[in-house]
Tab-separated table of C-alpha atoms in Angstrom:
chain	number	residue	atom	x	y	z
R	1	GLY	CA	198.177	102.940	67.764
R	2	ALA	CA	201.303	100.856	67.749
R	3	VAL	CA	202.529	98.031	69.927
R	4	VAL	CA	205.768	97.677	71.820
R	5	SER	CA	206.464	94.498	73.730
R	6	GLN	CA	208.981	93.681	76.432
R	7	HIS	CA	210.264	90.340	77.542
R	8	PRO	CA	210.372	89.114	80.209
R	9	SER	CA	207.717	90.914	82.205
R	10	ARG	CA	209.271	89.758	85.465
R	11	VAL	CA	212.665	88.315	86.270
R	12	ILE	CA	214.348	87.287	89.484
R	13	CYS	CA	218.055	86.626	89.483
R	14	LYS	CA	220.945	86.146	91.874
R	15	SER	CA	223.573	88.758	92.553
R	16	GLY	CA	226.407	88.617	90.101
R	17	THR	CA	224.432	87.222	87.214
R	18	SER	CA	223.451	89.025	84.022
R	19	VAL	CA	219.933	89.615	82.812
R	20	LYS	CA	218.795	90.502	79.315
R	21	ILE	CA	215.601	92.437	78.634
R	22	GLU	CA	214.168	92.656	75.128
R	23	CYS	CA	212.143	95.496	73.666
R	24	ARG	CA	210.361	94.940	70.359
R	25	SER	CA	208.302	97.200	68.157
R	26	LEU	CA	205.756	94.767	66.769
R	27	ASP	CA	204.098	96.681	63.951
R	28	PHE	CA	206.520	99.457	63.079
R	29	GLN	CA	210.214	100.038	62.667
R	30	ALA	CA	212.165	102.077	65.166
R	31	THR	CA	215.663	103.365	64.521
R	32	THR	CA	215.656	104.757	68.033
R	33	MET	CA	214.404	103.280	71.277
R	34	PHE	CA	214.603	104.593	74.798
R	35	TRP	CA	215.256	102.776	78.048
R	36	TYR	CA	213.869	104.111	81.323
R	37	ARG	CA	214.172	103.036	84.899
R	38	GLN	CA	211.412	103.597	87.431
R	39	PHE	CA	211.783	103.128	91.163
R	40	PRO	CA	208.667	102.559	93.292
R	41	LYS	CA	206.443	105.614	93.471
R	42	GLN	CA	208.868	107.626	91.393
R	43	SER	CA	209.024	108.970	87.895
R	44	LEU	CA	210.651	107.512	84.810
R	45	MET	CA	214.325	108.299	84.491
R	46	LEU	CA	215.900	107.996	81.073
R	47	MET	CA	218.884	105.677	81.112
R	48	ALA	CA	219.931	105.630	77.490
R	49	THR	CA	218.930	106.100	73.889
R	50	SER	CA	219.338	103.013	71.752
R	51	ASN	CA	220.321	103.653	68.145
R	52	GLU	CA	219.996	101.034	65.433
R	53	GLY	CA	223.372	100.301	63.900
R	54	SER	CA	225.370	102.504	66.231
R	55	LYS	CA	226.330	102.902	69.861
R	56	ALA	CA	223.780	103.809	72.468
R	57	THR	CA	223.821	107.232	74.068
R	58	TYR	CA	223.851	107.042	77.865
R	59	GLU	CA	222.561	109.649	80.262
R	60	GLN	CA	224.924	111.143	82.776
R	61	GLY	CA	225.522	108.846	85.698
R	62	VAL	CA	224.482	105.650	83.927
R	63	GLU	CA	227.260	103.063	83.722
R	64	LYS	CA	227.480	101.928	80.128
R	65	ASP	CA	229.552	98.873	81.043
R	66	LYS	CA	226.905	97.749	83.465
R	67	PHE	CA	223.859	98.441	81.330
R	68	LEU	CA	224.715	97.121	77.894
R	69	ILE	CA	222.408	98.168	75.090
R	70	ASN	CA	222.282	96.585	71.664
R	71	HIS	CA	219.940	97.743	68.923
R	72	ALA	CA	220.358	94.798	66.588
R	73	SER	CA	217.543	95.510	64.156
R	74	LEU	CA	214.852	98.039	63.352
R	75	THR	CA	212.439	96.248	65.677
R	76	LEU	CA	214.593	95.024	68.543
R	77	SER	CA	216.652	96.621	71.288
R	78	THR	CA	218.090	94.739	74.248
R	79	LEU	CA	219.210	95.923	77.661
R	80	THR	CA	221.580	93.632	79.542
R	81	VAL	CA	222.159	94.287	83.205
R	82	THR	CA	225.586	92.801	83.881
R	83	SER	CA	226.761	91.554	87.267
R	84	ALA	CA	223.444	92.520	88.778
R	85	HIS	CA	223.239	93.681	92.385
R	86	PRO	CA	220.196	94.193	94.626
R	87	GLU	CA	220.340	97.950	94.003
R	88	ASP	CA	219.660	97.228	90.324
R	89	SER	CA	216.234	95.933	91.285
R	90	SER	CA	213.749	98.206	89.583
R	91	PHE	CA	211.115	98.512	86.882
R	92	TYR	CA	212.605	98.941	83.421
R	93	ILE	CA	210.521	100.421	80.616
R	94	CYS	CA	211.343	100.881	76.954
R	95	SER	CA	209.718	103.147	74.401
R	96	ALA	CA	209.936	103.616	70.658
R	97	PRO	CA	208.870	106.567	68.534
R	98	LYS	CA	206.820	105.831	65.451
R	99	SER	CA	207.649	107.812	62.335
R	100	GLY	CA	205.228	110.369	61.016
R	101	GLY	CA	203.537	113.397	62.525
R	102	ALA	CA	204.550	113.995	66.098
R	103	ARG	CA	206.591	110.778	66.230
R	104	GLU	CA	204.587	109.651	69.215
R	105	GLN	CA	206.431	107.335	71.567
R	106	PHE	CA	204.871	104.000	72.371
R	107	PHE	CA	205.804	102.298	75.596
R	108	GLY	CA	206.404	98.692	76.420
R	109	PRO	CA	204.630	97.157	79.426
R	110	GLY	CA	207.816	97.135	81.484
R	111	THR	CA	210.030	94.539	83.123
R	112	ARG	CA	210.275	94.120	86.869
R	113	LEU	CA	213.775	93.035	87.848
R	114	THR	CA	214.456	91.655	91.294
R	115	VAL	CA	218.028	90.849	92.238
R	116	LEU	CA	218.436	88.649	95.285
Q	1	ALA	CA	218.493	121.228	79.950
Q	2	GLN	CA	214.767	121.079	80.261
Q	3	THR	CA	212.992	120.432	83.550
Q	4	VAL	CA	209.407	119.502	84.318
Q	5	THR	CA	207.795	120.135	87.696
Q	6	GLN	CA	204.606	118.668	89.102
Q	7	SER	CA	203.927	120.234	92.478
Q	8	GLN	CA	201.012	117.997	93.475
Q	9	PRO	CA	202.197	114.547	94.572
Q	10	GLU	CA	198.620	113.460	95.235
Q	11	MET	CA	195.167	114.643	94.267
Q	12	SER	CA	191.714	113.277	94.854
Q	13	VAL	CA	188.353	114.009	93.308
Q	14	GLN	CA	184.793	112.826	93.676
Q	15	GLU	CA	183.498	110.680	90.884
Q	16	ALA	CA	181.829	112.799	88.166
Q	17	GLU	CA	183.563	115.959	89.353
Q	18	THR	CA	186.347	117.913	87.653
Q	19	VAL	CA	189.986	117.972	88.684
Q	20	THR	CA	192.997	119.909	87.427
Q	21	LEU	CA	196.556	118.638	87.611
Q	22	SER	CA	199.359	121.185	87.456
Q	23	CYS	CA	202.606	121.113	85.512
Q	24	THR	CA	205.265	123.714	84.880
Q	25	TYR	CA	208.391	123.372	82.799
Q	26	ASP	CA	211.525	125.231	81.950
Q	27	THR	CA	213.119	125.440	78.519
Q	28	SER	CA	214.944	127.865	76.293
Q	29	GLU	CA	213.460	126.337	73.162
Q	30	SER	CA	210.592	127.956	71.304
Q	31	ASP	CA	209.094	124.852	69.731
Q	32	TYR	CA	208.486	121.599	71.544
Q	33	TYR	CA	205.834	119.072	72.517
Q	34	LEU	CA	204.173	118.638	75.874
Q	35	PHE	CA	202.386	115.489	76.949
Q	36	TRP	CA	200.316	114.054	79.725
Q	37	TYR	CA	200.741	110.338	80.298
Q	38	LYS	CA	198.679	108.082	82.524
Q	39	GLN	CA	200.211	105.130	84.353
Q	40	PRO	CA	197.569	102.872	85.920
Q	41	PRO	CA	198.446	100.099	88.398
Q	42	SER	CA	199.413	97.866	85.457
Q	43	ARG	CA	202.368	100.270	84.957
Q	44	GLN	CA	201.632	100.568	81.204
Q	45	MET	CA	202.228	104.151	80.091
Q	46	ILE	CA	199.278	105.561	78.162
Q	47	LEU	CA	199.272	108.838	76.260
Q	48	VAL	CA	196.411	111.026	77.439
Q	49	ILE	CA	196.930	114.202	75.456
Q	50	ARG	CA	199.546	116.081	73.450
Q	51	GLN	CA	200.142	119.789	72.852
Q	52	GLU	CA	202.373	121.317	70.212
Q	53	ALA	CA	203.916	124.522	71.537
Q	54	TYR	CA	203.417	126.397	68.291
Q	55	LYS	CA	199.662	125.877	68.532
Q	56	GLN	CA	197.833	128.445	70.607
Q	57	GLN	CA	194.673	126.393	70.808
Q	58	ASN	CA	194.490	124.134	73.829
Q	59	ALA	CA	194.318	120.422	73.024
Q	60	THR	CA	191.250	118.431	74.012
Q	61	GLU	CA	190.533	114.703	73.985
Q	62	ASN	CA	187.017	113.882	75.108
Q	63	ARG	CA	186.951	114.493	78.890
Q	64	PHE	CA	190.580	115.593	78.960
Q	65	SER	CA	191.737	119.093	78.115
Q	66	VAL	CA	194.791	121.196	78.790
Q	67	ASN	CA	195.409	124.808	79.704
Q	68	PHE	CA	198.640	125.663	77.918
Q	69	GLN	CA	200.182	128.970	78.906
Q	70	LYS	CA	203.383	129.244	76.891
Q	71	ALA	CA	204.654	132.495	78.388
Q	72	ALA	CA	204.128	131.174	81.884
Q	73	LYS	CA	205.489	127.731	80.907
Q	74	SER	CA	202.464	126.105	82.408
Q	75	PHE	CA	200.622	123.040	81.142
Q	76	SER	CA	197.760	121.842	83.326
Q	77	LEU	CA	195.454	118.896	82.670
Q	78	LYS	CA	191.741	119.106	83.355
Q	79	ILE	CA	189.749	115.918	83.717
Q	80	SER	CA	186.007	116.420	83.512
Q	81	ASP	CA	183.351	113.984	84.732
Q	82	SER	CA	185.977	111.932	86.566
Q	83	GLN	CA	185.551	108.190	86.377
Q	84	LEU	CA	186.882	105.393	88.538
Q	85	GLY	CA	189.068	104.284	85.653
Q	86	ASP	CA	190.876	107.609	85.736
Q	87	ALA	CA	192.624	106.615	88.949
Q	88	ALA	CA	196.343	106.438	88.126
Q	89	MET	CA	199.658	108.230	88.238
Q	90	TYR	CA	199.757	111.119	85.806
Q	91	PHE	CA	203.025	112.335	84.373
Q	92	CYS	CA	203.647	115.548	82.513
Q	93	ALA	CA	206.412	115.276	79.923
Q	94	TYR	CA	208.432	117.517	77.614
Q	95	ARG	CA	209.952	116.643	74.292
Q	96	SER	CA	212.245	118.762	72.177
Q	97	LEU	CA	211.773	119.189	68.445
Q	98	VAL	CA	215.524	119.282	67.900
Q	99	PHE	CA	216.503	116.493	65.527
Q	100	GLY	CA	218.142	113.652	67.395
Q	101	ASN	CA	216.828	114.811	70.755
Q	102	GLU	CA	213.494	113.051	71.026
Q	103	LYS	CA	213.846	111.895	74.588
Q	104	LEU	CA	211.037	112.610	77.017
Q	105	THR	CA	211.674	114.502	80.226
Q	106	PHE	CA	209.111	113.565	82.850
Q	107	GLY	CA	207.804	115.338	85.899
Q	108	THR	CA	207.633	113.558	89.238
Q	109	GLY	CA	204.013	112.602	88.783
Q	110	THR	CA	200.681	113.142	90.488
Q	111	ARG	CA	198.748	110.243	91.968
Q	112	LEU	CA	195.052	110.755	91.273
Q	113	THR	CA	192.480	109.028	93.448
Q	114	ILE	CA	188.820	108.906	92.449
Q	115	ILE	CA	186.386	108.857	95.359
Q	116	PRO	CA	183.199	106.890	94.581
C-alpha cells in the first residue's frame, strides 16, 4: 500500500482565526489530491481537487476564498480554512491517487476541526 | 453527474454469519470503477474491494465479495463469516475513468454492527 498523512489530527481554534491542514503522500508522488469534508454520521463530500502547480478545482457550493488550497509540491497539499466559524467544525479528510493500475486512492487519517 | 445510493442506513449480523450490503448507482458512462470502503471508529478509510466495470467476473477478497450487475447498476457487498472487526461504516463509491475526473462519489453509507 501507500501512506498518506495529515497534520494536525485535531485542532481547536477560535472564531475568526485561520487554520491550516496539511496532507502529505509519504512514499509516492501525487499530482492530484482530494479534500473531503465529513459531518457526523454522514458520508464524505468532496470539497475540491488539488492540482500540483495549478489552481484547485472546487465543487459547486464550496467557497474557494474560504477554503484555500495550495498544492505546493508533488507530496504536499494544504487546506486553509480562513476566518473559521463554528459551522466549519467538521472532519476533513484528504486522499491521493497513486499512479499505476487502477490509480487507487489512499486516504489520510483525517483532521477534526472544532471552531469555538 | 453520477450518483450512488445505499438504501440501508444500518445493518446487523451475528458473528460468523453472512451479510449483504446494497448499493445502486447511476451513470451514463460505460467504463468506470466501483469500490467498497470501510470506515472503522478510527475514521481511517480502508479499501475493501474494487470492481472494474468492464470485467464481468465479480471481485473477491478473502471473505469479501461483490455481486456486480452492470445492467441493473447494482453493486452489493457480501461479507462471509462476519467478524467483530468488521464492525464499521461501509461506503460504496464510484469513480469515472475519464481522464482528469478521478474523484470518488460516495454513497451515504451503511453502519454494520456485528452481534457476538
